PDB file of C-alpha atoms and ligand atoms in Angstrom:
ATOM      1  CA  MET U   1     -26.911   2.846  29.149  1.00  0.00           C
ATOM      2  CA  ARG U   2     -29.307   2.411  26.390  1.00  0.00           C
ATOM      3  CA  LYS U   3     -30.707   5.499  24.572  1.00  0.00           C
ATOM      4  CA  PRO U   4     -34.335   5.003  23.088  1.00  0.00           C
ATOM      5  CA  ASP U   5     -33.791   6.852  19.489  1.00  0.00           C
ATOM      6  CA  ALA U   6     -30.680   4.396  18.976  1.00  0.00           C
ATOM      7  CA  GLY U   7     -30.597   3.734  15.508  1.00  0.00           C
ATOM      8  CA  PRO U   8     -30.917  -0.183  13.452  1.00  0.00           C
ATOM      9  CA  GLY U   9     -28.845  -2.749  14.481  1.00  0.00           C
ATOM     10  CA  SER U  10     -25.998  -2.342  13.109  1.00  0.00           C
ATOM     11  CA  LEU U  11     -25.481   1.392  13.792  1.00  0.00           C
ATOM     12  CA  CYS U  12     -26.204   0.502  17.265  1.00  0.00           C
ATOM     13  CA  ASP U  13     -23.361  -1.776  17.260  1.00  0.00           C
ATOM     14  CA  HIS U  14     -20.985   0.671  15.901  1.00  0.00           C
ATOM     15  CA  LYS U  15     -22.077   3.374  18.418  1.00  0.00           C
ATOM     16  CA  SER U  16     -21.629   1.141  20.950  1.00  0.00           C
ATOM     17  CA  VAL U  17     -17.661   0.321  20.079  1.00  0.00           C
ATOM     18  CA  ASN U  18     -17.133   3.580  19.549  1.00  0.00           C
ATOM     19  CA  GLU U  19     -18.364   4.464  23.032  1.00  0.00           C
ATOM     20  CA  LYS U  20     -16.174   1.383  24.380  1.00  0.00           C
ATOM     21  CA  LEU U  21     -13.070   2.766  22.310  1.00  0.00           C
ATOM     22  CA  ALA U  22     -13.685   6.203  23.298  1.00  0.00           C
ATOM     23  CA  HIS U  23     -13.921   5.317  27.129  1.00  0.00           C
ATOM     24  CA  GLU U  24     -10.625   3.286  26.398  1.00  0.00           C
ATOM     25  CA  ILE U  25      -9.116   6.195  25.382  1.00  0.00           C
ATOM     26  CA  ALA U  26     -10.409   8.464  28.001  1.00  0.00           C
ATOM     27  CA  LEU U  27      -8.608   5.876  30.574  1.00  0.00           C
ATOM     28  CA  LEU U  28      -5.322   5.990  28.483  1.00  0.00           C
ATOM     29  CA  LYS U  29      -5.281   9.627  28.863  1.00  0.00           C
ATOM     30  CA  ARG U  30      -5.734   9.380  32.464  1.00  0.00           C
ATOM     31  CA  VAL U  31      -2.802   7.090  32.946  1.00  0.00           C
ATOM     32  CA  GLN U  32      -0.781   9.207  30.848  1.00  0.00           C
ATOM     33  CA  PHE U  33      -2.080  12.308  33.233  1.00  0.00           C
ATOM     34  CA  ALA U  34      -1.040   9.914  36.440  1.00  0.00           C
ATOM     35  CA  LYS U  35       2.337   9.281  34.864  1.00  0.00           C
ATOM     36  CA  ARG U  36       3.175  12.972  34.754  1.00  0.00           C
ATOM     37  CA  SER U  37       1.645  13.745  38.374  1.00  0.00           C
ATOM     38  CA  GLU U  38       2.693  10.753  40.021  1.00  0.00           C
ATOM     39  CA  GLN U  39       6.159   8.854  40.926  1.00  0.00           C
ATOM     40  CA  PHE U  40       6.856   6.038  38.978  1.00  0.00           C
ATOM     41  CA  SER U  41      10.185   4.246  38.426  1.00  0.00           C
ATOM     42  CA  PRO U  42      11.802   5.282  35.419  1.00  0.00           C
ATOM     43  CA  ASP U  43      11.386   1.780  34.015  1.00  0.00           C
ATOM     44  CA  GLN U  44       7.738   1.580  34.874  1.00  0.00           C
ATOM     45  CA  ALA U  45       7.282   4.984  33.146  1.00  0.00           C
ATOM     46  CA  SER U  46       9.059   3.908  29.808  1.00  0.00           C
ATOM     47  CA  LEU U  47       6.699   0.884  30.191  1.00  0.00           C
ATOM     48  CA  LEU U  48       4.042   2.952  30.362  1.00  0.00           C
ATOM     49  CA  ASP U  49       5.020   5.173  27.601  1.00  0.00           C
ATOM     50  CA  ASP U  50       4.923   2.315  25.319  1.00  0.00           C
ATOM     51  CA  LEU U  51       1.934   0.914  26.557  1.00  0.00           C
ATOM     52  CA  ILE U  52      -0.116   4.371  26.155  1.00  0.00           C
ATOM     53  CA  ASP U  53       1.537   4.985  22.690  1.00  0.00           C
ATOM     54  CA  THR U  54       0.638   1.364  20.731  1.00  0.00           C
ATOM     55  CA  ASP U  55      -2.624   1.206  22.583  1.00  0.00           C
ATOM     56  CA  ILE U  56      -3.936   5.042  21.472  1.00  0.00           C
ATOM     57  CA  ALA U  57      -2.386   3.798  18.320  1.00  0.00           C
ATOM     58  CA  ALA U  58      -4.513   0.889  18.284  1.00  0.00           C
ATOM     59  CA  ILE U  59      -7.743   2.190  19.129  1.00  0.00           C
ATOM     60  CA  GLU U  60      -7.581   4.934  16.805  1.00  0.00           C
ATOM     61  CA  ALA U  61      -6.727   2.433  14.234  1.00  0.00           C
ATOM     62  CA  GLU U  62     -10.021   0.462  15.576  1.00  0.00           C
ATOM     63  CA  LEU U  63     -11.630   3.609  15.278  1.00  0.00           C
ATOM     64  CA  GLU U  64     -10.549   4.397  11.699  1.00  0.00           C
ATOM     65  CA  ALA U  65     -12.006   1.078  10.561  1.00  0.00           C
ATOM     66  CA  LEU U  66     -15.558   1.735  11.850  1.00  0.00           C
ATOM     67  CA  GLN U  67     -15.982   4.642   9.662  1.00  0.00           C
ATOM     68  CA  PRO U  68     -18.311   4.069   6.962  1.00  0.00           C
ATOM     69  CA  ALA U  69     -16.690   3.927   3.370  1.00  0.00           C
ATOM     70  CA  PRO U  70     -13.468   4.458   3.796  1.00  0.00           C
ATOM     71  CA  VAL U  71     -11.944   6.907   1.021  1.00  0.00           C
ATOM     72  CA  GLU U  72      -8.918   4.467   0.507  1.00  0.00           C
ATOM     73  CA  ALA U  73      -7.685   1.023   1.614  1.00  0.00           C
ATOM     74  CA  LYS U  74      -5.577   0.913   4.378  1.00  0.00           C
ATOM     75  CA  VAL U  75      -2.092   0.504   3.299  1.00  0.00           C
ATOM     76  CA  ARG U  76      -0.353   1.233   6.909  1.00  0.00           C
ATOM     77  CA  GLN U  77      -0.363  -2.047   9.203  1.00  0.00           C
ATOM     78  CA  GLN U  78      -2.610  -1.676  11.980  1.00  0.00           C
ATOM     79  CA  PRO U  79      -0.580  -1.242  15.218  1.00  0.00           C
ATOM     80  CA  LYS U  80      -0.698  -4.307  17.438  1.00  0.00           C
ATOM     81  CA  ARG U  81      -1.407  -3.911  21.092  1.00  0.00           C
ATOM     82  CA  ALA U  82       1.377  -4.349  23.740  1.00  0.00           C
ATOM     83  CA  PRO U  83       0.582  -7.185  26.345  1.00  0.00           C
ATOM     84  CA  LEU U  84      -0.030  -5.518  29.393  1.00  0.00           C
ATOM     85  CA  PRO U  85       2.949  -5.475  31.905  1.00  0.00           C
ATOM     86  CA  PRO U  86       2.698  -8.968  33.785  1.00  0.00           C
ATOM     87  CA  GLN U  87       3.285  -7.067  37.404  1.00  0.00           C
ATOM     88  CA  PHE U  88       0.055  -5.890  37.161  1.00  0.00           C
ATOM     89  CA  PRO U  89      -2.336  -7.510  39.330  1.00  0.00           C
ATOM     90  CA  ARG U  90      -4.929  -9.538  37.186  1.00  0.00           C
ATOM     91  CA  THR U  91      -8.821 -10.259  37.812  1.00  0.00           C
ATOM     92  CA  LEU U  92      -9.596 -13.218  35.903  1.00  0.00           C
ATOM     93  CA  ILE U  93     -13.688 -12.775  34.184  1.00  0.00           C
ATOM     94  CA  HIS U  94     -14.734 -15.961  32.941  1.00  0.00           C
ATOM     95  CA  HIS U  95     -16.893 -16.061  30.037  1.00  0.00           C
ATOM     96  CA  GLU U  96     -18.715 -18.901  29.359  1.00  0.00           C
ATOM     97  CA  PRO U  97     -22.213 -20.203  27.697  1.00  0.00           C
ATOM     98  CA  ASP U  98     -25.419 -20.431  30.281  1.00  0.00           C
ATOM     99  CA  SER U  99     -25.749 -23.925  28.115  1.00  0.00           C
ATOM    100  CA  SER U 100     -23.258 -26.236  27.017  1.00  0.00           C
ATOM    101  CA  HIS U 101     -26.023 -28.055  24.979  1.00  0.00           C
ATOM    102  CA  CYS U 102     -25.932 -27.471  21.119  1.00  0.00           C
ATOM    103  CA  GLN U 103     -29.013 -26.622  19.045  1.00  0.00           C
ATOM    104  CA  CYS U 104     -28.717 -30.043  17.374  1.00  0.00           C
ATOM    105  CA  GLY U 105     -29.461 -31.717  20.640  1.00  0.00           C
ATOM    106  CA  CYS U 106     -25.354 -32.617  21.194  1.00  0.00           C
ATOM    107  CA  ALA U 107     -23.369 -31.560  24.217  1.00  0.00           C
ATOM    108  CA  LEU U 108     -21.292 -28.946  23.066  1.00  0.00           C
ATOM    109  CA  LYS U 109     -17.435 -29.542  23.411  1.00  0.00           C
ATOM    110  CA  ARG U 110     -14.927 -27.098  25.022  1.00  0.00           C
ATOM    111  CA  ILE U 111     -12.143 -26.802  22.525  1.00  0.00           C
ATOM    112  CA  GLY U 112     -10.133 -24.077  24.029  1.00  0.00           C
ATOM    113  CA  GLU U 113     -10.301 -20.170  25.016  1.00  0.00           C
ATOM    114  CA  ASP U 114      -9.806 -16.947  24.225  1.00  0.00           C
ATOM    115  CA  ALA U 115      -8.237 -14.319  26.419  1.00  0.00           C
ATOM    116  CA  SER U 116      -8.167 -10.560  25.980  1.00  0.00           C
ATOM    117  CA  GLU U 117      -6.854  -7.925  28.716  1.00  0.00           C
ATOM    118  CA  LYS U 118      -7.900  -4.923  29.470  1.00  0.00           C
ATOM    119  CA  LEU U 119      -6.255  -2.130  31.821  1.00  0.00           C
ATOM    120  CA  ASP U 120      -7.676  -0.378  34.316  1.00  0.00           C
ATOM    121  CA  TYR U 121      -6.256   2.355  36.690  1.00  0.00           C
ATOM    122  CA  THR U 122      -7.435   4.016  39.915  1.00  0.00           C
ATOM    123  CA  PRO U 123      -5.310   6.275  41.161  1.00  0.00           C
ATOM    124  CA  GLY U 124      -1.709   4.365  42.246  1.00  0.00           C
ATOM    125  CA  VAL U 125      -3.033   1.190  41.362  1.00  0.00           C
ATOM    126  CA  PHE U 126      -2.982  -0.440  37.683  1.00  0.00           C
ATOM    127  CA  THR U 127      -4.978  -3.723  37.543  1.00  0.00           C
ATOM    128  CA  VAL U 128      -5.614  -5.762  34.276  1.00  0.00           C
ATOM    129  CA  GLU U 129      -9.114  -7.280  33.867  1.00  0.00           C
ATOM    130  CA  ARG U 130      -8.377 -10.728  32.072  1.00  0.00           C
ATOM    131  CA  HIS U 131     -11.373 -11.745  30.317  1.00  0.00           C
ATOM    132  CA  ILE U 132     -11.228 -15.496  28.892  1.00  0.00           C
ATOM    133  CA  ARG U 133     -13.721 -16.522  26.778  1.00  0.00           C
ATOM    134  CA  GLY U 134     -14.223 -20.374  26.199  1.00  0.00           C
ATOM    135  CA  LYS U 135     -14.616 -21.330  22.932  1.00  0.00           C
ATOM    136  CA  TRP U 136     -17.269 -24.178  22.356  1.00  0.00           C
ATOM    137  CA  ALA U 137     -17.761 -26.410  19.480  1.00  0.00           C
ATOM    138  CA  CYS U 138     -20.558 -28.653  17.796  1.00  0.00           C
ATOM    139  CA  GLU U 139     -19.261 -32.250  17.817  1.00  0.00           C
ATOM    140  CA  GLN U 140     -21.474 -33.362  14.761  1.00  0.00           C
TER     141      GLN U 140
HETATM  142 ZN1  LIG R   1     -24.359 -29.960  17.987  1.00  0.00          ZN
END
């Protein structure tokens, strides 16, 4: 959704990142709540605890980093997001450029890919969206 009164570019970007992170926090809180109200095996429950804690910490660090003009340099290390449990079903989402033609006229070469995973939850079912972004480079 686009708001007509959204500010200039950079503010706008920050805002959408904020919204994305807020959405992730909401999802994690939902997971947290589900963990209390649904039955998970002790293993699965402790796994979820770890996942939720590190994810929330990481998201909060990301939000903090977005604040304009931080008062002091950050000393503490940014928590790393925990890898999502391998047993959750994955949906693969590929992101590739529309065209593999470079502006210089050469054909871009696919030199690798980046993958990121996003936890999703509907009551009773955890799934993971695995986003795969191809990395393309100019040959010149
Ligand atoms: Zn090129």
